[in-house]
PDB file of C-alpha atoms in Angstrom:
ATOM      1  CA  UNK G   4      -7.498  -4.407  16.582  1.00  0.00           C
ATOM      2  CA  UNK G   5     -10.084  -6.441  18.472  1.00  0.00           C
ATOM      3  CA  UNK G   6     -12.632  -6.172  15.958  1.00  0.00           C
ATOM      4  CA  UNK G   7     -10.652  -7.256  12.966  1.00  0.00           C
ATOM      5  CA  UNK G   8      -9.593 -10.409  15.029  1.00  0.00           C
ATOM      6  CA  UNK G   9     -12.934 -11.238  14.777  1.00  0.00           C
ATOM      7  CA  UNK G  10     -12.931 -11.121  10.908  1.00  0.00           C
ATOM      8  CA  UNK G  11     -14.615 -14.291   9.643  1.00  0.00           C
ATOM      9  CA  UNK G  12     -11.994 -15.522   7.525  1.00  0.00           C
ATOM     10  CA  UNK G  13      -9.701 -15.157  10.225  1.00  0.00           C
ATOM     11  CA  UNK G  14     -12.168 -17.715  12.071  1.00  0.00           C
ATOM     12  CA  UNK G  15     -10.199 -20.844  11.388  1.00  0.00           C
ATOM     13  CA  UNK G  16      -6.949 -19.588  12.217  1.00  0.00           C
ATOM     14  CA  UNK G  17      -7.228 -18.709  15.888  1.00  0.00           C
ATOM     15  CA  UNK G  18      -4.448 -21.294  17.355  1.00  0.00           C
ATOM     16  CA  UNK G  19      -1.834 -19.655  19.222  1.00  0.00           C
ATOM     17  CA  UNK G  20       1.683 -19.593  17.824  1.00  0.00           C
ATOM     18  CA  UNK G  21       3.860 -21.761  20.350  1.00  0.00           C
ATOM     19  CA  UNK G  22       7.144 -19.790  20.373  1.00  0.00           C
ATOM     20  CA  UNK G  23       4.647 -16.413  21.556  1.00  0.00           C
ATOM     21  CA  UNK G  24       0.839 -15.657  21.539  1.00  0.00           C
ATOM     22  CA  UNK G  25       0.005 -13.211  19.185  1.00  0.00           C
ATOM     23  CA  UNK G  26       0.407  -9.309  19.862  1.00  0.00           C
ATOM     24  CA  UNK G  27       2.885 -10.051  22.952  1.00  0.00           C
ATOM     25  CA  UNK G  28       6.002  -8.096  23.516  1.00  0.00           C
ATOM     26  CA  UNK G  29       7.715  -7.843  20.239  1.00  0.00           C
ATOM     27  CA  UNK G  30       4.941  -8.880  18.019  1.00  0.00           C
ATOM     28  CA  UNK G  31       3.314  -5.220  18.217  1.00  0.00           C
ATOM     29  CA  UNK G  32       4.484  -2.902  16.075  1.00  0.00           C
ATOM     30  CA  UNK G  33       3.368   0.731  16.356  1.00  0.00           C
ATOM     31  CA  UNK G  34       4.199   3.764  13.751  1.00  0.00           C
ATOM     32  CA  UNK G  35       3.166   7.335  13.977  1.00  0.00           C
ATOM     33  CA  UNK G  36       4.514   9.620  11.325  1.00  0.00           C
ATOM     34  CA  UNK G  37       3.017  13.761  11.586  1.00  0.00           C
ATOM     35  CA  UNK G  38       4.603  15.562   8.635  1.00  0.00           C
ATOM     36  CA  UNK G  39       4.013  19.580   8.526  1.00  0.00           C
ATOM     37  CA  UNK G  40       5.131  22.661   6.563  1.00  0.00           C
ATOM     38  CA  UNK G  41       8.571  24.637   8.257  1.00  0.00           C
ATOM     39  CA  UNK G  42       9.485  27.021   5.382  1.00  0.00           C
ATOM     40  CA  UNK G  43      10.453  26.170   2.251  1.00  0.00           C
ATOM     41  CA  UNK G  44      10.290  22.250   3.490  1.00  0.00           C
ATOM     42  CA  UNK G  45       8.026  19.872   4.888  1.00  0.00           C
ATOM     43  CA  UNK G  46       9.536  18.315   8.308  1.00  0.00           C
ATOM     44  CA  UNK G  47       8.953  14.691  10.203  1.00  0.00           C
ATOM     45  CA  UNK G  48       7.757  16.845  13.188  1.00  0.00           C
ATOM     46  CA  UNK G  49       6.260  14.152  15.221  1.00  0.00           C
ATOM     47  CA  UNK G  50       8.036  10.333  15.170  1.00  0.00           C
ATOM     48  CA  UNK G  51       6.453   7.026  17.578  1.00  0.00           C
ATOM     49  CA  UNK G  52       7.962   3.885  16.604  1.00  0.00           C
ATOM     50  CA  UNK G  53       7.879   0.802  18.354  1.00  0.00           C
ATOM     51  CA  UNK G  54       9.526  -2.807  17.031  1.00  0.00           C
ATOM     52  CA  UNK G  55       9.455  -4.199  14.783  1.00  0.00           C
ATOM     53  CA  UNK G  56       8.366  -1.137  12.765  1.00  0.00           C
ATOM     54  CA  UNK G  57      11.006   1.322  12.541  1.00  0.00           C
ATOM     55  CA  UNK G  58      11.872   4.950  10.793  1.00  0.00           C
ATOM     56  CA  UNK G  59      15.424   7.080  11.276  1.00  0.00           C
ATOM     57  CA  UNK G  60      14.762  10.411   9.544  1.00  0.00           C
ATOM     58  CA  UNK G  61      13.130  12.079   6.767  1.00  0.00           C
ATOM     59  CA  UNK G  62      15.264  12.310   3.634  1.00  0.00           C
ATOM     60  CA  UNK G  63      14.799  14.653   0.795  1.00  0.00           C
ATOM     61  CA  UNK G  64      16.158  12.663  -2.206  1.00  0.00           C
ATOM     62  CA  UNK G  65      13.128  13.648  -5.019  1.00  0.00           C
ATOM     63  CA  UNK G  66      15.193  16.650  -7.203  1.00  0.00           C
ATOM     64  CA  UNK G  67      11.984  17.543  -8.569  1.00  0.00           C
ATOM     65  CA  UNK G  68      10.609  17.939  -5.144  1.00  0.00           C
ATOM     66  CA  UNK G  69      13.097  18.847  -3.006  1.00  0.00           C
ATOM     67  CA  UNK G  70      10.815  20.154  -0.577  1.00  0.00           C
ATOM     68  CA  UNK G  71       9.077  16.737  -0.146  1.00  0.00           C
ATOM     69  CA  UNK G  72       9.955  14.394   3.185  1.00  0.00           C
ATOM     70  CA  UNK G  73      10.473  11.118   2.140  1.00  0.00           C
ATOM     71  CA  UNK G  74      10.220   8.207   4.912  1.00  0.00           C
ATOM     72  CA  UNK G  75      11.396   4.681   4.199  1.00  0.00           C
ATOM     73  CA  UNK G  76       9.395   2.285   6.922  1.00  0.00           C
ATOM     74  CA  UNK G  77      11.948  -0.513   8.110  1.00  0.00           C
ATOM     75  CA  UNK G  78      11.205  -3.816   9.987  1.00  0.00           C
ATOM     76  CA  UNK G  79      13.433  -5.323  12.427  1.00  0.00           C
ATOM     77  CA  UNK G  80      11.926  -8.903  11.883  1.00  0.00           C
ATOM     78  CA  UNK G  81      12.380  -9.769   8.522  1.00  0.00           C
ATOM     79  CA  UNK G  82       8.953  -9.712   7.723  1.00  0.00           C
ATOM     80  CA  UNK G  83       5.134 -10.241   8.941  1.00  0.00           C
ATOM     81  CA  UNK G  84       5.062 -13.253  11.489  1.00  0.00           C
ATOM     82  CA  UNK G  85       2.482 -15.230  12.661  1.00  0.00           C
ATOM     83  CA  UNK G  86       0.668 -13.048  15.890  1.00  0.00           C
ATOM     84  CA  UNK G  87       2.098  -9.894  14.780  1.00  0.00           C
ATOM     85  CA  UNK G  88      -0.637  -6.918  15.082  1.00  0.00           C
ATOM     86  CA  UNK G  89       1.026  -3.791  13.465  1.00  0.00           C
ATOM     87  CA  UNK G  90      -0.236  -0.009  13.321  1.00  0.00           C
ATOM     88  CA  UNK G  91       0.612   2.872  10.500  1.00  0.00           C
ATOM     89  CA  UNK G  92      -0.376   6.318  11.277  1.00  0.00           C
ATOM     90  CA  UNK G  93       0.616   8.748   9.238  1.00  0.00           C
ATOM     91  CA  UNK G  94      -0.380  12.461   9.263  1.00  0.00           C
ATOM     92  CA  UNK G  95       0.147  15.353   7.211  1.00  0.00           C
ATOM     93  CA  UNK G  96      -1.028  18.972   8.745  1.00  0.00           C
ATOM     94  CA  UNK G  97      -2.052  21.581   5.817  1.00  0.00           C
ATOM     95  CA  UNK G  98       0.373  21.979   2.996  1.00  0.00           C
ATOM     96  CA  UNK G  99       3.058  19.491   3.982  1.00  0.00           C
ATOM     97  CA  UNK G 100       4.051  17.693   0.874  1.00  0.00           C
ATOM     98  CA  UNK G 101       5.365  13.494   2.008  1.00  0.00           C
ATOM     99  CA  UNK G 102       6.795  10.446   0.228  1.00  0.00           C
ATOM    100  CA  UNK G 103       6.594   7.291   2.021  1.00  0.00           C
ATOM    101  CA  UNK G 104       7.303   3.853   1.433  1.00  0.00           C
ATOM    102  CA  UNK G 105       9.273   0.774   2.353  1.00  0.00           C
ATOM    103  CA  UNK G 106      12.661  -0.243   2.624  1.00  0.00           C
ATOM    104  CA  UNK G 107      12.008  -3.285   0.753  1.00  0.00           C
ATOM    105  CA  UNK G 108       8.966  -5.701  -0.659  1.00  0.00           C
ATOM    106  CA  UNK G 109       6.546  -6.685   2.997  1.00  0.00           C
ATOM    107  CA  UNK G 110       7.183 -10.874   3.460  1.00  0.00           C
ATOM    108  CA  UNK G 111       4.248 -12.535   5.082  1.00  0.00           C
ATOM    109  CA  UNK G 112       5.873 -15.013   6.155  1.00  0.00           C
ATOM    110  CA  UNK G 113       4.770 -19.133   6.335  1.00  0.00           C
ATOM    111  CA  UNK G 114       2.645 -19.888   9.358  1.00  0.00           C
ATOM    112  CA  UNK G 115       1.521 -22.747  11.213  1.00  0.00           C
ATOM    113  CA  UNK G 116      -0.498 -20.934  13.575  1.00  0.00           C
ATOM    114  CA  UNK G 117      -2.562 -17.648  13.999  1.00  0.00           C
ATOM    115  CA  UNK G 118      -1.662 -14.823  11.600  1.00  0.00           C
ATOM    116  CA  UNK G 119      -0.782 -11.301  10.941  1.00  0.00           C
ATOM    117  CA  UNK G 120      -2.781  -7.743  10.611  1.00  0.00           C
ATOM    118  CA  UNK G 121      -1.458  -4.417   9.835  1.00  0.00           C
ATOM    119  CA  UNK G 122      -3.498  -1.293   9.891  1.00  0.00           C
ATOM    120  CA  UNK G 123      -2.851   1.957   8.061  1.00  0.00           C
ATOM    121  CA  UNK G 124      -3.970   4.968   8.587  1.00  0.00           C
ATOM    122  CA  UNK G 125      -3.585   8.400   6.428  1.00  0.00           C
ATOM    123  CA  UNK G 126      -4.998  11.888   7.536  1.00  0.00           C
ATOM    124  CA  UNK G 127      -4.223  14.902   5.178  1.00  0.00           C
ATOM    125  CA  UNK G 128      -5.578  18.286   5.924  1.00  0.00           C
ATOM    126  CA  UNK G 129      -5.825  21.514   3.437  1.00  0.00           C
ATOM    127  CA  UNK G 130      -4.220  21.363   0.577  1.00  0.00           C
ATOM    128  CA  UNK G 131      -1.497  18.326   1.690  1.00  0.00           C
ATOM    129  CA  UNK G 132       0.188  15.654  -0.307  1.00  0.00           C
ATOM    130  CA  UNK G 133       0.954  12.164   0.489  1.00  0.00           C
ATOM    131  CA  UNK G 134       2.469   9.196  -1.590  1.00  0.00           C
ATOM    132  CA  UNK G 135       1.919   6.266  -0.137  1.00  0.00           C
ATOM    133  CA  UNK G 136       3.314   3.287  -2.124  1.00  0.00           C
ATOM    134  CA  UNK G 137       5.079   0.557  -0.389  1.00  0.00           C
ATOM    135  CA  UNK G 138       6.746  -1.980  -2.325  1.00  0.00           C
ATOM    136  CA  UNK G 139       5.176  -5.247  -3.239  1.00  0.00           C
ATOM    137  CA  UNK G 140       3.518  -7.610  -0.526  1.00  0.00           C
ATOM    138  CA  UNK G 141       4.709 -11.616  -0.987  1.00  0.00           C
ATOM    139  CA  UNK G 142       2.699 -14.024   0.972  1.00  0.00           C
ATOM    140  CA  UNK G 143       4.694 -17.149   1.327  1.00  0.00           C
ATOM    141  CA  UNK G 144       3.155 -20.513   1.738  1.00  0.00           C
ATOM    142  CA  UNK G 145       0.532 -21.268   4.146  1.00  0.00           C
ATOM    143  CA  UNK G 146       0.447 -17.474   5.162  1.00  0.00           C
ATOM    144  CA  UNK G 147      -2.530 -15.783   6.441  1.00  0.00           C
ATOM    145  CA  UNK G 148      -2.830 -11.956   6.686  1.00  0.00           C
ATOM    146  CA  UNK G 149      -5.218  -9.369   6.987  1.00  0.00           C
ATOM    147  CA  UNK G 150      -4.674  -5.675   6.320  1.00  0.00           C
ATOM    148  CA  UNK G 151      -7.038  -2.745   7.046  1.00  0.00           C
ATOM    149  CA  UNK G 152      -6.664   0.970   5.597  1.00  0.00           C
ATOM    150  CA  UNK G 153      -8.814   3.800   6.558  1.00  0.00           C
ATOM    151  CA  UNK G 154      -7.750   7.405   4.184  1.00  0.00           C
ATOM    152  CA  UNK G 155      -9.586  10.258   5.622  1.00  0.00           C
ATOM    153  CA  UNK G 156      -8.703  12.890   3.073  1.00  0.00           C
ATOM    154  CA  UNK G 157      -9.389  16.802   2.812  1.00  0.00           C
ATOM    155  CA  UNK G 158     -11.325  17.653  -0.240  1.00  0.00           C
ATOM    156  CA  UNK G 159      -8.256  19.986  -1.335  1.00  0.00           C
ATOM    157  CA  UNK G 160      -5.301  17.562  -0.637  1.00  0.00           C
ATOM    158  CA  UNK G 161      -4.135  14.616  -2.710  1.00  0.00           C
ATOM    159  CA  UNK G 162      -3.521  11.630  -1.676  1.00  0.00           C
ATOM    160  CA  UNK G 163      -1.522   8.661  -3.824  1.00  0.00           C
ATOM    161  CA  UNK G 164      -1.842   5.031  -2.003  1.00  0.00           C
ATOM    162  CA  UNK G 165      -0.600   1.532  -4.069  1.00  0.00           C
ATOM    163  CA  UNK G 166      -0.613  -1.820  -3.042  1.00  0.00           C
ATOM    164  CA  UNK G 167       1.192  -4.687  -5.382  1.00  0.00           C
ATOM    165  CA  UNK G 168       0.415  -8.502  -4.438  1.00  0.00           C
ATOM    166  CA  UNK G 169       2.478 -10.756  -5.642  1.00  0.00           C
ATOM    167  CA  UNK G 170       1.549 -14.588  -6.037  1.00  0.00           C
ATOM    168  CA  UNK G 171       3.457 -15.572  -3.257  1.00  0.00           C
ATOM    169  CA  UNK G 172       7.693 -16.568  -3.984  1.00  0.00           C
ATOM    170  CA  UNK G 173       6.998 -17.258  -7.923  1.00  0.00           C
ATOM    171  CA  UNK G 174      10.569 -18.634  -8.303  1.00  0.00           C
ATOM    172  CA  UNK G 175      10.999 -20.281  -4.733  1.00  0.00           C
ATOM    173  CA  UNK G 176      11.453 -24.313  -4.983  1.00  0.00           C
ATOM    174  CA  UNK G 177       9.759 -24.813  -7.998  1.00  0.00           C
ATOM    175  CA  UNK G 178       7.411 -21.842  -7.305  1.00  0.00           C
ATOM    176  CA  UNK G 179       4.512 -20.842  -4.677  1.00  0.00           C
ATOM    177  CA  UNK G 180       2.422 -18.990  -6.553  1.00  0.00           C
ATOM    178  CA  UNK G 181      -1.061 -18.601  -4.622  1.00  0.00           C
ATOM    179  CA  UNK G 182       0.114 -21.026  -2.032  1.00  0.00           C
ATOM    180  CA  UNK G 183      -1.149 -18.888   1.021  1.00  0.00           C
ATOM    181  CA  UNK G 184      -4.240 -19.076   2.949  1.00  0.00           C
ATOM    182  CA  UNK G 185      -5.646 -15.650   3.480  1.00  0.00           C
ATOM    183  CA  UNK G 186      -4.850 -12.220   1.721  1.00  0.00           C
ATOM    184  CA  UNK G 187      -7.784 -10.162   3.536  1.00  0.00           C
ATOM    185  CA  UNK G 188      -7.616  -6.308   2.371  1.00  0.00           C
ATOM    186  CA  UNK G 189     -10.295  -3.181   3.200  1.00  0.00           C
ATOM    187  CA  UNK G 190      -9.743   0.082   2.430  1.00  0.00           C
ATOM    188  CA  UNK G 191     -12.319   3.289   3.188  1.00  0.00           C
ATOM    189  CA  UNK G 192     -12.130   6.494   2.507  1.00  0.00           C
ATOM    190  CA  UNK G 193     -13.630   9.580   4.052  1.00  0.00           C
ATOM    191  CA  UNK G 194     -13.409  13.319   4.418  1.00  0.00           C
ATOM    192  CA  UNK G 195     -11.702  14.394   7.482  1.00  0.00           C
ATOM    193  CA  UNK G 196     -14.882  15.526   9.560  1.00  0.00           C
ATOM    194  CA  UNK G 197     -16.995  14.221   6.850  1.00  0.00           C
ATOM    195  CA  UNK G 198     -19.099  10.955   5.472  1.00  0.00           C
ATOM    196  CA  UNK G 199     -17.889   7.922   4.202  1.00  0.00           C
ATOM    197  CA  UNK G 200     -16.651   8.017   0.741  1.00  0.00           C
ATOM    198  CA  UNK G 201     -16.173   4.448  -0.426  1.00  0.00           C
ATOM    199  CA  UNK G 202     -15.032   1.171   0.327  1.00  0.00           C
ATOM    200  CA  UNK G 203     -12.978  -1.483  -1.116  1.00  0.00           C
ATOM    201  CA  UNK G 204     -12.195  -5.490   0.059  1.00  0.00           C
ATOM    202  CA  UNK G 205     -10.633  -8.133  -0.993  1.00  0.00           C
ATOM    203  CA  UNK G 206     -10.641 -11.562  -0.049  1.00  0.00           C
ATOM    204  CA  UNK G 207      -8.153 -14.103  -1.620  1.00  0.00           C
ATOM    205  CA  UNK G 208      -8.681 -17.555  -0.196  1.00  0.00           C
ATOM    206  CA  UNK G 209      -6.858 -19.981  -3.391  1.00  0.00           C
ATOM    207  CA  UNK G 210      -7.334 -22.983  -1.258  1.00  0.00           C
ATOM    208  CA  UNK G 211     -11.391 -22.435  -1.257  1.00  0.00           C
ATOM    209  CA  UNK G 212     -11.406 -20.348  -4.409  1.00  0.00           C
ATOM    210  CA  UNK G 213      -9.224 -20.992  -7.622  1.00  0.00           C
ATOM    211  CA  UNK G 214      -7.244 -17.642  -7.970  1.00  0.00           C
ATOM    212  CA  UNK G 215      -6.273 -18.463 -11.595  1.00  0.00           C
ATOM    213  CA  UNK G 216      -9.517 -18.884 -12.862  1.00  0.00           C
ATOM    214  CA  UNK G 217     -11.097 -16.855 -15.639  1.00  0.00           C
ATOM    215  CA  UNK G 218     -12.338 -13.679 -13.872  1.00  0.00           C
ATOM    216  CA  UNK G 219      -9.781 -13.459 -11.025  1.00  0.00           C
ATOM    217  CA  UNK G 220      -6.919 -13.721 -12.420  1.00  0.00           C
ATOM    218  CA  UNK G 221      -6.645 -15.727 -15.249  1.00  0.00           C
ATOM    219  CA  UNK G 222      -3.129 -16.013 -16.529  1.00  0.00           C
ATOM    220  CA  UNK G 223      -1.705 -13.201 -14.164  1.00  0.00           C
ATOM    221  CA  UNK G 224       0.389 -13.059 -11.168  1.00  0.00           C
ATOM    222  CA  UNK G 225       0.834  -9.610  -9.612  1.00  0.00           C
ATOM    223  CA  UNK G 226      -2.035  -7.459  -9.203  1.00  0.00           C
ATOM    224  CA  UNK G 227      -1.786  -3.473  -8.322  1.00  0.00           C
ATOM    225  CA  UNK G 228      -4.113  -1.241  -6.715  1.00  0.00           C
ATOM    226  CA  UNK G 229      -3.809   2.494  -6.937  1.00  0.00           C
ATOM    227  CA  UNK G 230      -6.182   4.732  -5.472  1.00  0.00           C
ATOM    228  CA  UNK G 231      -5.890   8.570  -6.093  1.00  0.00           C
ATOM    229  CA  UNK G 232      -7.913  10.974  -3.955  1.00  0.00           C
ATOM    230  CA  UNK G 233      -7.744  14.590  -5.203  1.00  0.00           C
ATOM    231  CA  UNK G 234      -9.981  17.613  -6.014  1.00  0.00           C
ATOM    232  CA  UNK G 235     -12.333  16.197  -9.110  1.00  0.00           C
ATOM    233  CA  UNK G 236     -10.419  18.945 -11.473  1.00  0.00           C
ATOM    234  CA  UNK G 237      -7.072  17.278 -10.932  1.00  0.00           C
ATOM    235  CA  UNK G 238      -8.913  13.734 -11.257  1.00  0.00           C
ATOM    236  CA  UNK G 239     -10.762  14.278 -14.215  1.00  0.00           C
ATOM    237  CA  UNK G 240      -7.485  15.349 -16.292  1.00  0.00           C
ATOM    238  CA  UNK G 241      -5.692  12.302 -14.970  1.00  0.00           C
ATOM    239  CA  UNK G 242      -8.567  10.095 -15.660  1.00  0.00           C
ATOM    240  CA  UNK G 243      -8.444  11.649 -19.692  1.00  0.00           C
ATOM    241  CA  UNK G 244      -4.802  11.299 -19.607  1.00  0.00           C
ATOM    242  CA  UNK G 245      -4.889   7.946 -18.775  1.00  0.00           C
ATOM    243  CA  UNK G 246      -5.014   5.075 -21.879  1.00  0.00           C
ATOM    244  CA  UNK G 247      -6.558   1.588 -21.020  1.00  0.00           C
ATOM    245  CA  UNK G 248      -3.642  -0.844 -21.962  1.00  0.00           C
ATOM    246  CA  UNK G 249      -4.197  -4.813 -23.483  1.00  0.00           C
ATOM    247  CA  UNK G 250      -0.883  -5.845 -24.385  1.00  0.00           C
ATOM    248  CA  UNK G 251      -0.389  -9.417 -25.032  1.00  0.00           C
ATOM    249  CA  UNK G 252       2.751  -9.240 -25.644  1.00  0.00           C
ATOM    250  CA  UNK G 253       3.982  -8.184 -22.108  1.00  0.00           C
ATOM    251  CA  UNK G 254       1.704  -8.974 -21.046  1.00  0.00           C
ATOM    252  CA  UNK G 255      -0.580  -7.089 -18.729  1.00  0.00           C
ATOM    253  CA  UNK G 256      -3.339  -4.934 -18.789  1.00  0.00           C
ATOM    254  CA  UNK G 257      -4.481  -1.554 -17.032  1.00  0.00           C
ATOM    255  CA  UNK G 258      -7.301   0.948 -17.121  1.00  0.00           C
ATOM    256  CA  UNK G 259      -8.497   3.459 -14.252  1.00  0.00           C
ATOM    257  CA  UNK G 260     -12.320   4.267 -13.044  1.00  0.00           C
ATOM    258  CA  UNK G 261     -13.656   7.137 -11.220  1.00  0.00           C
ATOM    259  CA  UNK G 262     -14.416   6.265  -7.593  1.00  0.00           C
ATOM    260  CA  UNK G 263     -17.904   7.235  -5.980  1.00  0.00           C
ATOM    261  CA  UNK G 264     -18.673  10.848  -4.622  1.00  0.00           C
ATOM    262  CA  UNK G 265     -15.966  12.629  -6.562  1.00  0.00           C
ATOM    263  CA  UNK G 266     -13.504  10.928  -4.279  1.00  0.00           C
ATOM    264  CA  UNK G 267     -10.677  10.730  -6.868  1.00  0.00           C
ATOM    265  CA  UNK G 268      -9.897   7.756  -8.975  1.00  0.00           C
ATOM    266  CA  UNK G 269      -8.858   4.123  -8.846  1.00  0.00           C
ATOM    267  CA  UNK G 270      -6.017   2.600 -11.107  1.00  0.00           C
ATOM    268  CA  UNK G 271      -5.733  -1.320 -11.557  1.00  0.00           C
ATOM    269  CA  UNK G 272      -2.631  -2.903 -13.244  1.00  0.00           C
ATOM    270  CA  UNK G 273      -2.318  -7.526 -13.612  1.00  0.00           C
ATOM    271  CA  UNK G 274       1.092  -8.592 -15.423  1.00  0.00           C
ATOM    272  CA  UNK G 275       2.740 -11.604 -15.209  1.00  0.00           C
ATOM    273  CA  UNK G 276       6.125 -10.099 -13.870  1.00  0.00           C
ATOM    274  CA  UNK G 277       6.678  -7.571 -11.390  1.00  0.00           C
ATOM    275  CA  UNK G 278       8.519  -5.079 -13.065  1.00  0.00           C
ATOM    276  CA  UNK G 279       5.915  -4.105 -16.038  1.00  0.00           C
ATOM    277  CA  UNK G 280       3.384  -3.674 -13.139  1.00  0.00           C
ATOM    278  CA  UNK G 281       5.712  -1.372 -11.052  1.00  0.00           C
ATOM    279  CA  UNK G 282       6.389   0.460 -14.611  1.00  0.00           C
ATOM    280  CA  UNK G 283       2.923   0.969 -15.171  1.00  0.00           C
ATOM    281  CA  UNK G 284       1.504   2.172 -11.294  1.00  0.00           C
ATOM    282  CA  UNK G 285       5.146   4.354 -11.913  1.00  0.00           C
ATOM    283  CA  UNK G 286       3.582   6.172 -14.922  1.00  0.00           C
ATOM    284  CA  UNK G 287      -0.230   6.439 -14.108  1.00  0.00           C
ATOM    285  CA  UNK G 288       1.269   8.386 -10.330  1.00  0.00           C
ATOM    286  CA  UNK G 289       3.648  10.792 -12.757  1.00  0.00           C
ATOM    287  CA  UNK G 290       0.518  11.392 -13.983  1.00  0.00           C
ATOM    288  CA  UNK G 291      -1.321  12.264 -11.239  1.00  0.00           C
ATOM    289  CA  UNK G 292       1.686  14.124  -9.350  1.00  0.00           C
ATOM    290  CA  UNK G 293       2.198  16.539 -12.408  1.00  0.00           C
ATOM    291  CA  UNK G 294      -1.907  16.940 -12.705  1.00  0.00           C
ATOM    292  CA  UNK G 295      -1.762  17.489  -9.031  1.00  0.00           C
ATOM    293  CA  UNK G 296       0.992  19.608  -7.897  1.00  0.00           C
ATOM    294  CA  UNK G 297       2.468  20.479 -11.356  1.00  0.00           C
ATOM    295  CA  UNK G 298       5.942  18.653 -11.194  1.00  0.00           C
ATOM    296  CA  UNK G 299       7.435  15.588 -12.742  1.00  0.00           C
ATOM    297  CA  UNK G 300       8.486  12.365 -10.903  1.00  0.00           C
ATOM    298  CA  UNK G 301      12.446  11.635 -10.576  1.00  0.00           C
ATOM    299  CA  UNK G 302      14.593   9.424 -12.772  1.00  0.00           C
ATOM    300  CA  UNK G 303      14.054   5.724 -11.921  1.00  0.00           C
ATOM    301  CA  UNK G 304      17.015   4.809  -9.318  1.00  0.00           C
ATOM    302  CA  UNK G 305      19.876   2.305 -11.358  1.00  0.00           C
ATOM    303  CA  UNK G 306      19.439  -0.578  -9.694  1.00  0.00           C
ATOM    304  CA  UNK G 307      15.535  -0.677 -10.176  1.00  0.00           C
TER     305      UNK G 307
END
């Protein structure tokens, strides 16, 4: 974590909070998840948590794929504060088959002082598959955070990871859209024992840089990442299965690319609303989960 402390955009923000310094007692968070195959069913065989990152139990809601774990990742703070240094690891060992994602939309909460870093990491071995989509990240007002992923990915697995940013609390007190300091995000990708495959950052700063401009993001709000990593068989029928959408009417727009060294592909959704992007990054992953391991996604849950 010391190195990405010494990110330079985090260079201004280096105060200490005055109710605790950053990554004290409390403020580090620490998740390891190891997933592997027992039978018919893939198991949560290995669990570390420490607050304020928290898991119970694997659950095994998804009828189409009953076998699949599923993992909802709590918090016990209500969000990202300022100092808080948090860790992800999740692992899947060779055909374990896992769903993971959070219990509810990450808050990066407003800060006066220092800021917050999370770092995720994925590992799937032979022939594994992971969906990692956590619901939308909202940074409030004045927030600062900075997010690292590394995805070191078997050539034979498949690997689904999404990201949705919101504009900060759209409808909060006459709105706060791009009203946070810092949104710092890097992802790379590898093979397992293997060279680097790619990597992606960015760096949203609205107070230097006007978000909103033509060529960010214009008249959008919420923007959605989606990377797929899978075999380039699977990816090239998702990538001709996949339409570029312009709809004005929405509105929002959508296309996928192919990602460097037949890594897989990369999806990317803007909309003015949350709930057409979510529909969208929903469709292009049924996509890729039927291309991939040749079943459907479930039925959207009622209250979403």
């Amino acid at each position: 974590m010391i190195g990405l402390d010494a990110a330079p955009e985090l260079a201004p923000y280096q105060t200490q909070p005055a109710q605790m310094p950053a990554a004290s007692v409390g403020k580090v968070g620490r998740l390891r998840l190891c997933f592997a195959q027992r039978g018919e069913r893939t198991i949560l065989a290995h669990l570390y948590r420490q607050a304020p990152l928290l898991v119970q139990r694997a659950l095994y809601w998804d009828e189409e794929m009953p076998e699949m774990a599923c993992v909802y990742v709590l918090t016990t703070s209500g969000g990202i504060l300022q100092g808080d240094r948090l860790g992800i690891d999740i692992e899947l060992a060779a055909g374990a088959r896992a769903h993971v994602t959070t219990q509810a939309a990450t808050k990066i909460q407003q800060m006066d002082a220092n800021y917050g870093v999370q770092t995720q990491r994925a590992t799937l071995a032979a022939d594994s598959y992971l969906e990692y989509l956590p619901e939308p990240t909202i940074p409030y007002r004045d927030s600062r955070f900075l997010t690292h992923t590394e995805l070191r990915v078997d050539p034979s697995a498949t690997l689904l990871y999404g990201e949705t940013l919101m504009p900060g609390r759209k409808y909060h007190a006459g709105g706060e859209i791009f009203a946070y300091e810092v949104f710092s995000s890097t992802l790379r990708a590898a093979r397992p024992q293997g060279p680097e495959l790619f990597v992606e950052k960015f760096l949203i700063e609205p107070g230097r840089h006007d978000v909103a401009r033509l060529g960010v993001m214009g008249g959008f709000h919420v923007f959605a990442n989606v990377v797929l990593m899978t075999p380039p068989e699977v990816a090239a029928r998702v990538f001709d299965r996949t339409t570029p959408t312009w709809d004005d009417g929405t509105p929002l727009i959508a296309a996928a690319s192919r990602l460097p060294n037949d890594a897989g592909l990369i999806y990317k959704v803007l909309g003015t609303e949350s709930e057409p992007v979510r529909d969208a990054v929903r469709a292009f992953c049924a996509i890729a989960r039927e291309e991939a391991v040749g079943r459907a996604v479930p039925r959207p849950f009622a209250w979403r």
